[in-house]
């Protein structure tokens, strides 16, 4: 009887617990993308442009060659991975005419998806 009660509790509590973990990973990734946006704005104020796609978000930490107006680092630490251990995708100019795109492909690490596997962007 005790084992049945424990199994029932685990069956009810575990899905809610893991759903909360998933929400916190999405929230943390959105916050990190927002922080990148603020650092990119400062980079642009200093240099007059955003880093190129090739320079990537690494330009926020280490001065790109031939960038005399760089006054970083613009991030305290190195560029982190997203909440699922995948690198962020940075493009400048952005795919839809924006200045830049920052993308996390979510839990599955693949473009598209839904729920925790949905893409998270700066738009």
Short mmCIF file of N, CA and C in Angstrom, two decimals:
data_model
loop_
_atom_site.label_atom_id
_atom_site.label_comp_id
_atom_site.label_asym_id
_atom_site.label_seq_id
_atom_site.Cartn_x
_atom_site.Cartn_y
_atom_site.Cartn_z
N UNK A 1 0.81 -1.19 0.00
CA UNK A 1 0.00 0.00 0.00
C UNK A 1 0.87 1.27 0.00
N UNK A 2 1.91 1.28 0.82
CA UNK A 2 2.80 2.44 0.90
C UNK A 2 3.49 2.67 -0.44
N UNK A 3 3.92 1.60 -1.08
CA UNK A 3 4.58 1.70 -2.39
C UNK A 3 3.62 2.29 -3.41
N UNK A 4 2.37 1.89 -3.37
CA UNK A 4 1.37 2.41 -4.30
C UNK A 4 1.16 3.90 -4.09
N UNK A 5 1.13 4.35 -2.85
CA UNK A 5 0.96 5.77 -2.56
C UNK A 5 2.16 6.56 -3.05
N UNK A 6 3.34 6.04 -2.80
CA UNK A 6 4.56 6.72 -3.26
C UNK A 6 4.58 6.79 -4.79
N UNK A 7 4.23 5.72 -5.45
CA UNK A 7 4.19 5.70 -6.92
C UNK A 7 3.17 6.71 -7.44
N UNK A 8 2.04 6.82 -6.80
CA UNK A 8 1.01 7.78 -7.20
C UNK A 8 1.52 9.20 -7.02
N UNK A 9 2.16 9.48 -5.90
CA UNK A 9 2.72 10.82 -5.67
C UNK A 9 3.79 11.16 -6.69
N UNK A 10 4.66 10.23 -6.97
CA UNK A 10 5.70 10.45 -7.97
C UNK A 10 5.07 10.71 -9.33
N UNK A 11 4.03 9.97 -9.65
CA UNK A 11 3.35 10.15 -10.93
C UNK A 11 2.69 11.51 -11.08
N UNK A 12 2.27 12.09 -9.98
CA UNK A 12 1.62 13.39 -10.01
C UNK A 12 2.63 14.53 -9.90
N UNK A 13 3.57 14.40 -9.00
CA UNK A 13 4.52 15.48 -8.71
C UNK A 13 5.61 15.60 -9.77
N UNK A 14 6.16 14.51 -10.23
CA UNK A 14 7.29 14.54 -11.16
C UNK A 14 7.00 15.34 -12.43
N UNK A 15 5.87 15.12 -13.12
CA UNK A 15 5.64 15.92 -14.33
C UNK A 15 5.57 17.42 -14.06
N UNK A 16 4.97 17.80 -12.94
CA UNK A 16 4.89 19.23 -12.60
C UNK A 16 6.28 19.79 -12.29
N UNK A 17 7.08 19.01 -11.60
CA UNK A 17 8.44 19.44 -11.27
C UNK A 17 9.26 19.65 -12.54
N UNK A 18 9.22 18.69 -13.44
CA UNK A 18 10.00 18.80 -14.67
C UNK A 18 9.47 19.89 -15.59
N UNK A 19 8.17 20.15 -15.56
CA UNK A 19 7.62 21.26 -16.34
C UNK A 19 8.16 22.59 -15.83
N UNK A 20 8.29 22.72 -14.51
CA UNK A 20 8.84 23.94 -13.94
C UNK A 20 10.31 24.13 -14.32
N UNK A 21 11.05 23.03 -14.36
CA UNK A 21 12.46 23.12 -14.78
C UNK A 21 12.52 23.61 -16.22
N UNK A 22 11.66 23.07 -17.08
CA UNK A 22 11.64 23.51 -18.48
C UNK A 22 11.33 24.99 -18.61
N UNK A 23 10.37 25.49 -17.83
CA UNK A 23 10.03 26.91 -17.87
C UNK A 23 11.20 27.76 -17.41
N UNK A 24 11.91 27.32 -16.39
CA UNK A 24 13.04 28.11 -15.89
C UNK A 24 14.18 28.13 -16.90
N UNK A 25 14.38 27.07 -17.65
CA UNK A 25 15.42 27.06 -18.69
C UNK A 25 15.08 28.05 -19.80
N UNK A 26 13.81 28.09 -20.19
CA UNK A 26 13.37 29.05 -21.22
C UNK A 26 13.54 30.47 -20.70
N UNK A 27 13.15 30.72 -19.46
CA UNK A 27 13.27 32.05 -18.87
C UNK A 27 14.73 32.48 -18.79
N UNK A 28 15.61 31.58 -18.38
CA UNK A 28 17.04 31.90 -18.29
C UNK A 28 17.62 32.22 -19.66
N UNK A 29 17.21 31.47 -20.67
CA UNK A 29 17.71 31.70 -22.03
C UNK A 29 17.23 33.05 -22.55
N UNK A 30 15.97 33.40 -22.30
CA UNK A 30 15.45 34.71 -22.71
C UNK A 30 16.22 35.83 -22.02
N UNK A 31 16.52 35.66 -20.75
CA UNK A 31 17.27 36.67 -20.01
C UNK A 31 18.69 36.82 -20.57
N UNK A 32 19.31 35.71 -20.95
CA UNK A 32 20.66 35.78 -21.51
C UNK A 32 20.64 36.50 -22.86
N UNK A 33 19.65 36.22 -23.69
CA UNK A 33 19.53 36.90 -24.98
C UNK A 33 19.33 38.40 -24.77
N UNK A 34 18.54 38.76 -23.77
CA UNK A 34 18.34 40.17 -23.44
C UNK A 34 19.66 40.82 -23.02
N UNK A 35 20.46 40.12 -22.22
CA UNK A 35 21.76 40.65 -21.80
C UNK A 35 22.69 40.82 -23.00
N UNK A 36 22.66 39.87 -23.94
CA UNK A 36 23.45 40.02 -25.17
C UNK A 36 23.03 41.28 -25.92
N UNK A 37 21.73 41.53 -25.98
CA UNK A 37 21.23 42.71 -26.68
C UNK A 37 21.76 43.99 -26.07
N UNK A 38 21.81 44.06 -24.75
CA UNK A 38 22.34 45.25 -24.08
C UNK A 38 23.84 45.40 -24.35
N UNK A 39 24.56 44.30 -24.33
CA UNK A 39 26.00 44.36 -24.61
C UNK A 39 26.25 44.75 -26.07
N UNK A 40 25.41 44.24 -26.98
CA UNK A 40 25.54 44.60 -28.40
C UNK A 40 25.25 46.09 -28.62
N UNK A 41 24.30 46.63 -27.89
CA UNK A 41 24.00 48.07 -28.00
C UNK A 41 25.21 48.90 -27.58
N UNK A 42 25.87 48.50 -26.51
CA UNK A 42 27.06 49.22 -26.06
C UNK A 42 28.20 49.09 -27.08
N UNK A 43 28.36 47.89 -27.62
CA UNK A 43 29.37 47.65 -28.66
C UNK A 43 29.13 48.59 -29.84
N UNK A 44 27.87 48.69 -30.26
CA UNK A 44 27.52 49.55 -31.40
C UNK A 44 27.78 51.02 -31.07
N UNK A 45 27.49 51.44 -29.85
CA UNK A 45 27.77 52.84 -29.48
C UNK A 45 29.26 53.14 -29.60
N UNK A 46 30.09 52.19 -29.20
CA UNK A 46 31.54 52.39 -29.24
C UNK A 46 32.10 52.32 -30.65
N UNK A 47 31.64 51.35 -31.44
CA UNK A 47 32.26 51.08 -32.73
C UNK A 47 31.50 51.62 -33.93
N UNK A 48 30.22 51.93 -33.75
CA UNK A 48 29.41 52.42 -34.85
C UNK A 48 28.71 51.33 -35.64
N UNK A 49 28.89 50.08 -35.25
CA UNK A 49 28.25 48.96 -35.95
C UNK A 49 28.20 47.76 -35.02
N UNK A 50 27.42 46.77 -35.41
CA UNK A 50 27.35 45.52 -34.66
C UNK A 50 28.46 44.58 -35.14
N UNK A 51 28.85 43.61 -34.34
CA UNK A 51 29.83 42.64 -34.82
C UNK A 51 29.28 41.90 -36.05
N UNK A 52 30.16 41.48 -36.91
CA UNK A 52 29.74 40.70 -38.07
C UNK A 52 29.36 39.30 -37.61
N UNK A 53 28.70 38.58 -38.50
CA UNK A 53 28.36 37.18 -38.21
C UNK A 53 29.62 36.39 -37.91
N UNK A 54 30.67 36.64 -38.67
CA UNK A 54 31.93 35.92 -38.49
C UNK A 54 32.57 36.22 -37.13
N UNK A 55 32.50 37.48 -36.70
CA UNK A 55 33.05 37.84 -35.39
C UNK A 55 32.20 37.25 -34.27
N UNK A 56 30.90 37.22 -34.49
CA UNK A 56 29.99 36.60 -33.54
C UNK A 56 29.93 37.31 -32.19
N UNK A 57 29.30 36.63 -31.26
CA UNK A 57 29.17 37.18 -29.91
C UNK A 57 30.51 37.23 -29.18
N UNK A 58 31.50 36.51 -29.69
CA UNK A 58 32.84 36.56 -29.11
C UNK A 58 33.44 37.95 -29.15
N UNK A 59 32.96 38.79 -30.09
CA UNK A 59 33.44 40.18 -30.18
C UNK A 59 33.04 40.99 -28.96
N UNK A 60 32.11 40.48 -28.17
CA UNK A 60 31.72 41.18 -26.95
C UNK A 60 32.71 40.94 -25.81
N UNK A 61 33.57 39.94 -25.99
CA UNK A 61 34.52 39.57 -24.95
C UNK A 61 35.96 39.88 -25.36
N UNK A 62 36.26 39.62 -26.62
CA UNK A 62 37.63 39.81 -27.12
C UNK A 62 37.61 40.76 -28.31
N UNK A 63 38.52 41.72 -28.30
CA UNK A 63 38.57 42.74 -29.34
C UNK A 63 38.84 42.11 -30.70
N UNK A 64 37.96 42.37 -31.68
CA UNK A 64 38.21 41.88 -33.03
C UNK A 64 39.40 42.62 -33.65
N UNK A 65 40.10 41.95 -34.57
CA UNK A 65 41.20 42.65 -35.25
C UNK A 65 40.66 43.87 -36.01
N UNK A 66 41.44 44.89 -36.11
CA UNK A 66 41.08 46.10 -36.85
C UNK A 66 39.82 46.78 -36.31
N UNK A 67 39.63 46.74 -35.01
CA UNK A 67 38.50 47.43 -34.38
C UNK A 67 39.05 48.37 -33.31
N UNK A 68 39.55 49.57 -33.73
CA UNK A 68 40.22 50.46 -32.79
C UNK A 68 39.29 51.09 -31.75
N UNK A 69 38.00 51.17 -32.02
CA UNK A 69 37.08 51.83 -31.10
C UNK A 69 36.44 50.88 -30.10
N UNK A 70 36.91 49.65 -30.07
CA UNK A 70 36.39 48.65 -29.12
C UNK A 70 36.84 49.03 -27.72
N UNK A 71 35.89 49.13 -26.79
CA UNK A 71 36.22 49.51 -25.41
C UNK A 71 35.68 48.47 -24.42
N UNK A 72 35.64 47.21 -24.86
CA UNK A 72 35.12 46.14 -24.02
C UNK A 72 36.13 45.66 -23.01
N UNK A 73 35.87 44.55 -22.42
CA UNK A 73 34.82 43.61 -22.79
C UNK A 73 33.43 44.09 -22.36
N UNK A 74 32.44 43.67 -23.15
CA UNK A 74 31.06 44.07 -22.92
C UNK A 74 30.29 43.02 -22.14
N UNK A 75 30.89 41.85 -21.96
CA UNK A 75 30.35 40.82 -21.09
C UNK A 75 31.40 40.53 -20.03
N UNK A 76 30.96 40.25 -18.82
CA UNK A 76 31.88 40.00 -17.71
C UNK A 76 32.64 38.70 -17.92
N UNK A 77 31.94 37.67 -18.41
CA UNK A 77 32.55 36.36 -18.63
C UNK A 77 32.49 36.02 -20.10
N UNK A 78 33.02 34.88 -20.45
CA UNK A 78 32.94 34.43 -21.84
C UNK A 78 31.49 34.17 -22.22
N UNK A 79 31.23 34.07 -23.51
CA UNK A 79 29.87 33.86 -24.01
C UNK A 79 29.41 32.47 -23.57
N UNK A 80 28.33 32.42 -22.79
CA UNK A 80 27.86 31.12 -22.29
C UNK A 80 27.07 30.35 -23.36
N UNK A 81 26.87 29.09 -23.09
CA UNK A 81 25.98 28.27 -23.90
C UNK A 81 24.56 28.53 -23.42
N UNK A 82 23.57 28.13 -24.23
CA UNK A 82 22.19 28.29 -23.78
C UNK A 82 21.89 27.29 -22.66
N UNK A 83 20.68 27.30 -22.17
CA UNK A 83 20.31 26.46 -21.02
C UNK A 83 20.42 24.97 -21.28
N UNK A 84 20.50 24.57 -22.55
CA UNK A 84 20.57 23.16 -22.90
C UNK A 84 21.97 22.77 -23.39
N UNK A 85 22.93 23.67 -23.20
CA UNK A 85 24.31 23.36 -23.55
C UNK A 85 24.67 23.57 -25.01
N UNK A 86 23.84 24.31 -25.74
CA UNK A 86 24.11 24.58 -27.16
C UNK A 86 24.57 26.02 -27.35
N UNK A 87 25.42 26.27 -28.34
CA UNK A 87 25.84 27.66 -28.58
C UNK A 87 24.69 28.48 -29.17
N UNK A 88 24.68 29.75 -28.84
CA UNK A 88 23.72 30.67 -29.45
C UNK A 88 24.13 30.92 -30.89
N UNK A 89 23.15 31.17 -31.74
CA UNK A 89 23.41 31.52 -33.14
C UNK A 89 23.28 33.04 -33.25
N UNK A 90 24.30 33.67 -33.81
CA UNK A 90 24.30 35.12 -34.01
C UNK A 90 24.49 35.40 -35.49
N UNK A 91 23.64 36.29 -36.01
CA UNK A 91 23.75 36.71 -37.42
C UNK A 91 23.60 38.22 -37.48
N UNK A 92 24.47 38.85 -38.26
CA UNK A 92 24.35 40.28 -38.51
C UNK A 92 24.76 40.56 -39.94
N UNK A 93 23.85 41.08 -40.75
CA UNK A 93 22.50 41.50 -40.41
C UNK A 93 21.58 40.31 -40.17
N UNK A 94 20.45 40.59 -39.55
CA UNK A 94 19.48 39.54 -39.24
C UNK A 94 18.80 39.02 -40.49
N UNK A 95 18.17 37.88 -40.36
CA UNK A 95 17.53 37.21 -41.50
C UNK A 95 16.35 37.99 -42.06
N UNK A 96 15.66 38.76 -41.25
CA UNK A 96 14.47 39.47 -41.72
C UNK A 96 14.67 40.98 -41.74
N UNK A 97 15.88 41.42 -42.04
CA UNK A 97 16.16 42.84 -42.16
C UNK A 97 16.48 43.54 -40.85
N UNK A 98 16.48 42.82 -39.75
CA UNK A 98 16.86 43.42 -38.47
C UNK A 98 18.37 43.59 -38.42
N UNK A 99 18.84 44.37 -37.46
CA UNK A 99 20.28 44.59 -37.33
C UNK A 99 21.02 43.30 -37.03
N UNK A 100 20.41 42.45 -36.20
CA UNK A 100 21.04 41.18 -35.85
C UNK A 100 19.98 40.20 -35.36
N UNK A 101 20.33 38.94 -35.37
CA UNK A 101 19.52 37.87 -34.78
C UNK A 101 20.36 37.14 -33.75
N UNK A 102 19.76 36.83 -32.62
CA UNK A 102 20.36 35.92 -31.65
C UNK A 102 19.32 34.83 -31.44
N UNK A 103 19.74 33.57 -31.61
CA UNK A 103 18.80 32.46 -31.56
C UNK A 103 19.34 31.33 -30.69
N UNK A 104 18.45 30.79 -29.88
CA UNK A 104 18.68 29.50 -29.23
C UNK A 104 17.65 28.57 -29.84
N UNK A 105 18.08 27.40 -30.27
CA UNK A 105 17.15 26.46 -30.90
C UNK A 105 16.39 25.62 -29.87
N UNK A 106 16.47 25.98 -28.61
CA UNK A 106 15.69 25.30 -27.58
C UNK A 106 16.26 23.95 -27.19
N UNK A 107 15.44 23.18 -26.51
CA UNK A 107 15.87 21.92 -25.92
C UNK A 107 16.39 20.93 -26.95
N UNK A 108 15.76 20.88 -28.14
CA UNK A 108 16.18 19.89 -29.14
C UNK A 108 17.38 20.34 -29.96
N UNK A 109 17.77 21.62 -29.86
CA UNK A 109 18.93 22.11 -30.59
C UNK A 109 18.73 22.20 -32.10
N UNK A 110 17.48 22.10 -32.56
CA UNK A 110 17.16 22.14 -33.98
C UNK A 110 16.23 23.31 -34.27
N UNK A 111 16.33 23.91 -35.47
CA UNK A 111 15.41 24.99 -35.82
C UNK A 111 13.96 24.52 -35.76
N UNK A 112 13.08 25.46 -35.37
CA UNK A 112 11.66 25.14 -35.27
C UNK A 112 11.34 24.50 -33.94
N UNK A 113 10.25 23.77 -33.92
CA UNK A 113 9.86 23.07 -32.70
C UNK A 113 8.78 23.81 -31.94
N UNK A 114 8.32 23.19 -30.88
CA UNK A 114 7.30 23.80 -30.03
C UNK A 114 7.61 23.48 -28.58
N UNK A 115 6.93 24.17 -27.67
CA UNK A 115 7.18 23.98 -26.26
C UNK A 115 8.63 24.31 -25.91
N UNK A 116 9.27 23.45 -25.15
CA UNK A 116 10.66 23.66 -24.76
C UNK A 116 11.62 23.56 -25.95
N UNK A 117 11.17 22.97 -27.03
CA UNK A 117 12.02 22.80 -28.22
C UNK A 117 11.84 23.97 -29.21
N UNK A 118 10.99 24.94 -28.87
CA UNK A 118 10.77 26.09 -29.76
C UNK A 118 12.01 27.00 -29.76
N UNK A 119 12.23 27.64 -30.89
CA UNK A 119 13.32 28.60 -30.99
C UNK A 119 13.04 29.80 -30.08
N UNK A 120 14.08 30.32 -29.48
CA UNK A 120 13.99 31.52 -28.64
C UNK A 120 14.89 32.55 -29.30
N UNK A 121 14.33 33.72 -29.61
CA UNK A 121 15.08 34.75 -30.33
C UNK A 121 15.01 36.09 -29.62
N UNK A 122 15.74 37.05 -30.15
CA UNK A 122 15.72 38.40 -29.61
C UNK A 122 14.55 39.21 -30.17
N UNK A 123 13.66 38.62 -30.93
CA UNK A 123 12.52 39.35 -31.50
C UNK A 123 11.24 39.00 -30.81
#
